[in-house]
Short mmCIF file of C-alpha atoms in Angstrom, two decimals:
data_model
loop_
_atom_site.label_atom_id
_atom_site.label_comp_id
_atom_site.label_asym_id
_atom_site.label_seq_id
_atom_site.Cartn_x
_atom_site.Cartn_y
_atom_site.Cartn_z
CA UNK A 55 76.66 104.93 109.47
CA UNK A 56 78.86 106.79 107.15
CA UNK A 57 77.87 109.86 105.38
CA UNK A 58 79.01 108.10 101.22
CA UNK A 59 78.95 104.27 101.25
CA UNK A 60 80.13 102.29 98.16
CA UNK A 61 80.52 98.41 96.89
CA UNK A 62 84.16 98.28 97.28
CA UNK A 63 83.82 95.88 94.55
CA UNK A 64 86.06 94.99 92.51
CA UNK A 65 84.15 94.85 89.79
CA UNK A 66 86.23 92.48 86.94
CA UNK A 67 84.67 93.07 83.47
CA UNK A 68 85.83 92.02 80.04
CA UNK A 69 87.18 94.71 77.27
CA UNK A 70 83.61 96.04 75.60
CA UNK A 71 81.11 95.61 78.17
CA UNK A 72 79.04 97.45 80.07
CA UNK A 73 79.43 97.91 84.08
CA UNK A 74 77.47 99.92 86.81
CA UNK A 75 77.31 100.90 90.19
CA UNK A 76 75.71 103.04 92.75
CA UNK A 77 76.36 104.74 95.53
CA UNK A 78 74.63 105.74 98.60
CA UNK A 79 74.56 109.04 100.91
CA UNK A 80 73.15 109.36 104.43
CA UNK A 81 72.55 113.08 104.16
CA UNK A 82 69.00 114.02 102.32
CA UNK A 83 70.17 117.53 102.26
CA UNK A 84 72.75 116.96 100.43
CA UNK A 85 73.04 119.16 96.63
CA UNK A 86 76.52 118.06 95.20
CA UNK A 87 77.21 115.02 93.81
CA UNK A 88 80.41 113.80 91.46
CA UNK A 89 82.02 110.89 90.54
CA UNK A 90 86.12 111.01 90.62
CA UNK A 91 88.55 108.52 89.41
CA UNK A 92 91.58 107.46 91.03
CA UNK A 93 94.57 105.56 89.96
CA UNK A 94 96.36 103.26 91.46
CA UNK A 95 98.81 105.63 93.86
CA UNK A 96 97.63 108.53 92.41
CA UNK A 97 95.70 111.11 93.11
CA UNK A 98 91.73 111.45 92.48
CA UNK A 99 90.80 113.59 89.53
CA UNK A 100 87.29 114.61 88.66
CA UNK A 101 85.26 112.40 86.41
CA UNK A 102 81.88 113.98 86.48
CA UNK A 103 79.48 115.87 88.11
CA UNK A 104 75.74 114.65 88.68
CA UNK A 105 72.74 116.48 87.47
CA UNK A 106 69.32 116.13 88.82
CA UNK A 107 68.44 115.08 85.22
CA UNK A 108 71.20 112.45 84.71
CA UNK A 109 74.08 113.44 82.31
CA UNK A 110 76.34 111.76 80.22
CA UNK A 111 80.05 112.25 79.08
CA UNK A 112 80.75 110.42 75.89
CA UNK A 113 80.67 106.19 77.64
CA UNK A 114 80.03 107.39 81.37
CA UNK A 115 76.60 107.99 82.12
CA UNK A 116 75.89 109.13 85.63
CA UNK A 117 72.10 109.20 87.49
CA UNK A 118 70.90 110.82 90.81
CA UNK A 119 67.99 109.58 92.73
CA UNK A 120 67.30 112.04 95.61
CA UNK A 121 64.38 109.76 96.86
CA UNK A 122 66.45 106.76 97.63
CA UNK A 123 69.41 108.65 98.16
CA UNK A 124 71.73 107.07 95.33
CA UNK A 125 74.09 107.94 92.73
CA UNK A 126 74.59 105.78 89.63
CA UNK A 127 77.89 105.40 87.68
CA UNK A 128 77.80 103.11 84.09
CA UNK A 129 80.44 102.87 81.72
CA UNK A 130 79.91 101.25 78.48
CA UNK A 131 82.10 99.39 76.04
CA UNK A 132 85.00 99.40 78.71
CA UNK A 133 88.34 99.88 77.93
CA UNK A 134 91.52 98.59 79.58
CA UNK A 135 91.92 102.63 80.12
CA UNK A 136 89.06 102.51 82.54
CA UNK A 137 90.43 100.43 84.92
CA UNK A 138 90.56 102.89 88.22
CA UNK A 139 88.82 103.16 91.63
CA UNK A 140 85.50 105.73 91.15
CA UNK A 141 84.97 107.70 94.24
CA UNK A 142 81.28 108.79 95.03
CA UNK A 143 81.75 112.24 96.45
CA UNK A 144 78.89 114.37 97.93
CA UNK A 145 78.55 118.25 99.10
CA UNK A 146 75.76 119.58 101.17
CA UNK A 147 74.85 123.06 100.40
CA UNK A 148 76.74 125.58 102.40
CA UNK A 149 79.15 123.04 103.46
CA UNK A 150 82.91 123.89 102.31
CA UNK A 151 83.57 120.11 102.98
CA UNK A 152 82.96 116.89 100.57
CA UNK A 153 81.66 113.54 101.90
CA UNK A 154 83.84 110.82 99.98
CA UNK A 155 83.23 107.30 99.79
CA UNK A 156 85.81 104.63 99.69
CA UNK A 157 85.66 103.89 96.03
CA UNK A 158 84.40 101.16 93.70
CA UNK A 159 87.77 99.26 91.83
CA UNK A 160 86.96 98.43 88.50
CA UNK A 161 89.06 96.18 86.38
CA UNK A 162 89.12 95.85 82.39
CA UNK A 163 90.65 92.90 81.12
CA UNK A 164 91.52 92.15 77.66
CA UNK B 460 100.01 126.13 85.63
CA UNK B 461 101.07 123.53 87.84
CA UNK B 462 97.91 123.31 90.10
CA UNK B 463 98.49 122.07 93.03
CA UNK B 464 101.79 121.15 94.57
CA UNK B 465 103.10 119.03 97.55
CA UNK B 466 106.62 118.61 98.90
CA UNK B 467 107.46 116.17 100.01
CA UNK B 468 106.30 113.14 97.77
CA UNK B 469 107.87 110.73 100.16
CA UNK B 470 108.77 110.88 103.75
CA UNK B 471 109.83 108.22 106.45
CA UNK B 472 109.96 109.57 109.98
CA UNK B 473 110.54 108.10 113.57
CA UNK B 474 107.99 108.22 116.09
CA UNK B 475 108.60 111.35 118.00
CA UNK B 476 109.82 113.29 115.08
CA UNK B 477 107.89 116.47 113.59
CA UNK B 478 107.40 117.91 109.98
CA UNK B 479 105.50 119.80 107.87
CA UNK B 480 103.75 118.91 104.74
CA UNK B 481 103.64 121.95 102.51
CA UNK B 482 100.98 122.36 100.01
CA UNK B 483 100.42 125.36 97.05
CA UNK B 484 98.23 126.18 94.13
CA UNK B 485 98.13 128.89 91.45
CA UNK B 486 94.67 128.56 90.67
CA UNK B 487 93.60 132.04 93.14
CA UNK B 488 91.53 129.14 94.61
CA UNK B 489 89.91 130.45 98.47
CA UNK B 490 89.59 126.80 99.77
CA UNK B 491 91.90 124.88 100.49
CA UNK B 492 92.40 121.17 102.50
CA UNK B 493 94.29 118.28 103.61
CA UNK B 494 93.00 114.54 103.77
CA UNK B 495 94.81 111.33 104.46
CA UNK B 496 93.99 107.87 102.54
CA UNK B 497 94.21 104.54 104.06
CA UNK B 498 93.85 101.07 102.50
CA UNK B 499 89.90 100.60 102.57
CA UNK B 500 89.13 103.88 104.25
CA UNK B 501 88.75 106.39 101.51
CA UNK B 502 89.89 109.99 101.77
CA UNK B 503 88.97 111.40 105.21
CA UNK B 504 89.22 115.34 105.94
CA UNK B 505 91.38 116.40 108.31
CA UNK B 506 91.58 120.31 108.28
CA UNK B 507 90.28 122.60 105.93
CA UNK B 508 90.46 126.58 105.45
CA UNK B 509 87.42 127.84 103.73
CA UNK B 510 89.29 131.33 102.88
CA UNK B 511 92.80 132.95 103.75
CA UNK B 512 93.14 133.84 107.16
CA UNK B 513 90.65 130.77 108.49
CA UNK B 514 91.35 127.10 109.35
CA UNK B 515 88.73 124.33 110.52
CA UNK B 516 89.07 121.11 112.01
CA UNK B 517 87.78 117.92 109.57
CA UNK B 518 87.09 114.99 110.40
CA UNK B 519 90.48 113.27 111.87
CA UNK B 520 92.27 116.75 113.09
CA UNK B 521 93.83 114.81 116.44
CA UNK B 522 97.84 115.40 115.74
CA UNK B 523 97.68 117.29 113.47
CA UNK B 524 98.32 121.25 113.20
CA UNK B 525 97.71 123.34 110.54
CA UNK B 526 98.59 127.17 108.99
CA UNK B 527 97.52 129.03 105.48
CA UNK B 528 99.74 131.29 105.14
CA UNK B 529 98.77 132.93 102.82
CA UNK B 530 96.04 132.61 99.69
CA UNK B 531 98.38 130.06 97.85
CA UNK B 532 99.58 128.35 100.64
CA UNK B 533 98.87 125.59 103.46
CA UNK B 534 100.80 123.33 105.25
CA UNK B 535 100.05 120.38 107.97
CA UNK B 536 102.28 120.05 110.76
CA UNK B 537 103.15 116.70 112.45
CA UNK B 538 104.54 117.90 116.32
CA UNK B 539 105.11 113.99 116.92
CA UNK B 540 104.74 111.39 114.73
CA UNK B 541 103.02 108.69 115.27
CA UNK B 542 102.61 105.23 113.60
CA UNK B 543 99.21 105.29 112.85
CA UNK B 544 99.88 108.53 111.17
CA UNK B 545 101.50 106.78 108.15
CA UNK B 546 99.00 107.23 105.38
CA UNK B 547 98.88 109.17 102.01
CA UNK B 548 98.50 112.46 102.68
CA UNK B 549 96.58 114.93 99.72
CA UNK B 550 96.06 118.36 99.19
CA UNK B 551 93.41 119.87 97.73
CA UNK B 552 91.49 123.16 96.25
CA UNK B 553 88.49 124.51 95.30
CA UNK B 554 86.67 127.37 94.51
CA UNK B 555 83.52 127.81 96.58
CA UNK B 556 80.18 129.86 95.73
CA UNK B 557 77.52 128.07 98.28
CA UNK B 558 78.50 124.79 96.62
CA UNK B 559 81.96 123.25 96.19
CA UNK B 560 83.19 123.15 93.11
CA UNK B 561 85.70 120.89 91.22
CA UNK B 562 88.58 119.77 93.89
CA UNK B 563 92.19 119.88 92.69
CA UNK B 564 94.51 117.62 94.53
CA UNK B 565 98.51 117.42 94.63
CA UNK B 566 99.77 114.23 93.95
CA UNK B 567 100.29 113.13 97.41
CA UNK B 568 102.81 112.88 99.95
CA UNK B 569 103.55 109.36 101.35
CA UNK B 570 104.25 109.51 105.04
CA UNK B 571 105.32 106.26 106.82
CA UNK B 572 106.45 106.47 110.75
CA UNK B 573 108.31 103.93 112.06
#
């Protein structure tokens, strides 16, 4: 089983509306959690990170449930800017190393 | 600052041949790694060196050598290239304090052996 599994998607959403998805991590230990975003051929860049709380960042809201082991991405009133593959990525503590999953593709359409 | 840096972005070998990917940043980062993308795989470790003067095998470290130089600097060695070693290759670096912090990548070096 691997360690970060995510819908590959893609997920094909209109200009203005609202899309989500979650992610899933093996490891129960596990303390870190962002979300990156990667372009197409490019590399991945830091979108977020996840709080225990839940935290938002202007249209990206981002939620953590440690007791079903899942991380939540949603992005409201999309823009054709948004289109990108999201990469779940966990750390466990005293780990140097990140778990990544293989990424959700989102596409904005006008 | 330009972050982190790879040379080459693009590389075509023949089977058999060797190189080295080299890789620096400017951040005074301690960690530093190397990954390779495929199509549908997402970004899989292959060595990383937690500090300066130490280097660990990832996940995927089978032909594949590695050296930090020095605190800036770490490069992946190919001794013979193989075909299922074409991939995107990324660099990366982070500061660590019992949790990882932000990764930086490069922008990638795209291998393909022939």
């Amino acid at each position: 089983r691997k360690e970060v599994e995510q819908d590959p998607g893609p997920f094909n959403v209109p200009e203005g509306a609202t899309v989500a998805f979650n992610c899933t991590y093996s490891n129960s230990a596990s303390q870190s959690f962002f979300w990156y975003r990667q372009d197409c051929r490019k590399e991945p860049k830091l979108l977020m990170s996840v709080y225990s709380s839940g935290n938002e960042d202007g249209r990206f809201t981002a939620q953590l449930n440690r007791a079903s082991q899942y991380i939540s991405l949603l992005i409201r009133d999309s823009k054709l800017s948004d289109s990108a593959t999201y990469l779940c990525v966990v750390n466990d503590a005293n780990d140097y190393k990140l778990s990544f999953g293989a990424g959700t593709t989102v596409t904005v359409r006008a | 600052n330009a972050g982190v840096t790879q040379t080459p972005k693009f590389q075509v070998l023949k089977t058999g041949q060797s190189m080295t990917l080299q890789c620096a940043q400017d951040m005074n980062h301690n960690s530093m790694y190397w990954y390779r993308q495929d199509p549908g795989m997402g970004l899989r470790l292959i060595y990383y060196s937690a500090s300066e003067g130490t280097t660990d095998k990832g996940e995927v470290p089978n032909g594949y050598n590695v050296s930090r130089l020095n605190k800036r600097e770490f490069s992946l060695r190919l001794e013979s290239a193989a075909p299922s070693q074409t991939s995107v290759y990324f660099c990366a670096s982070s500061e660590w304090a019992g949790l990882v912090r932000e990764q930086f990548f490069g922008p990638g070096t795209r291998l393909t052996v022939l």
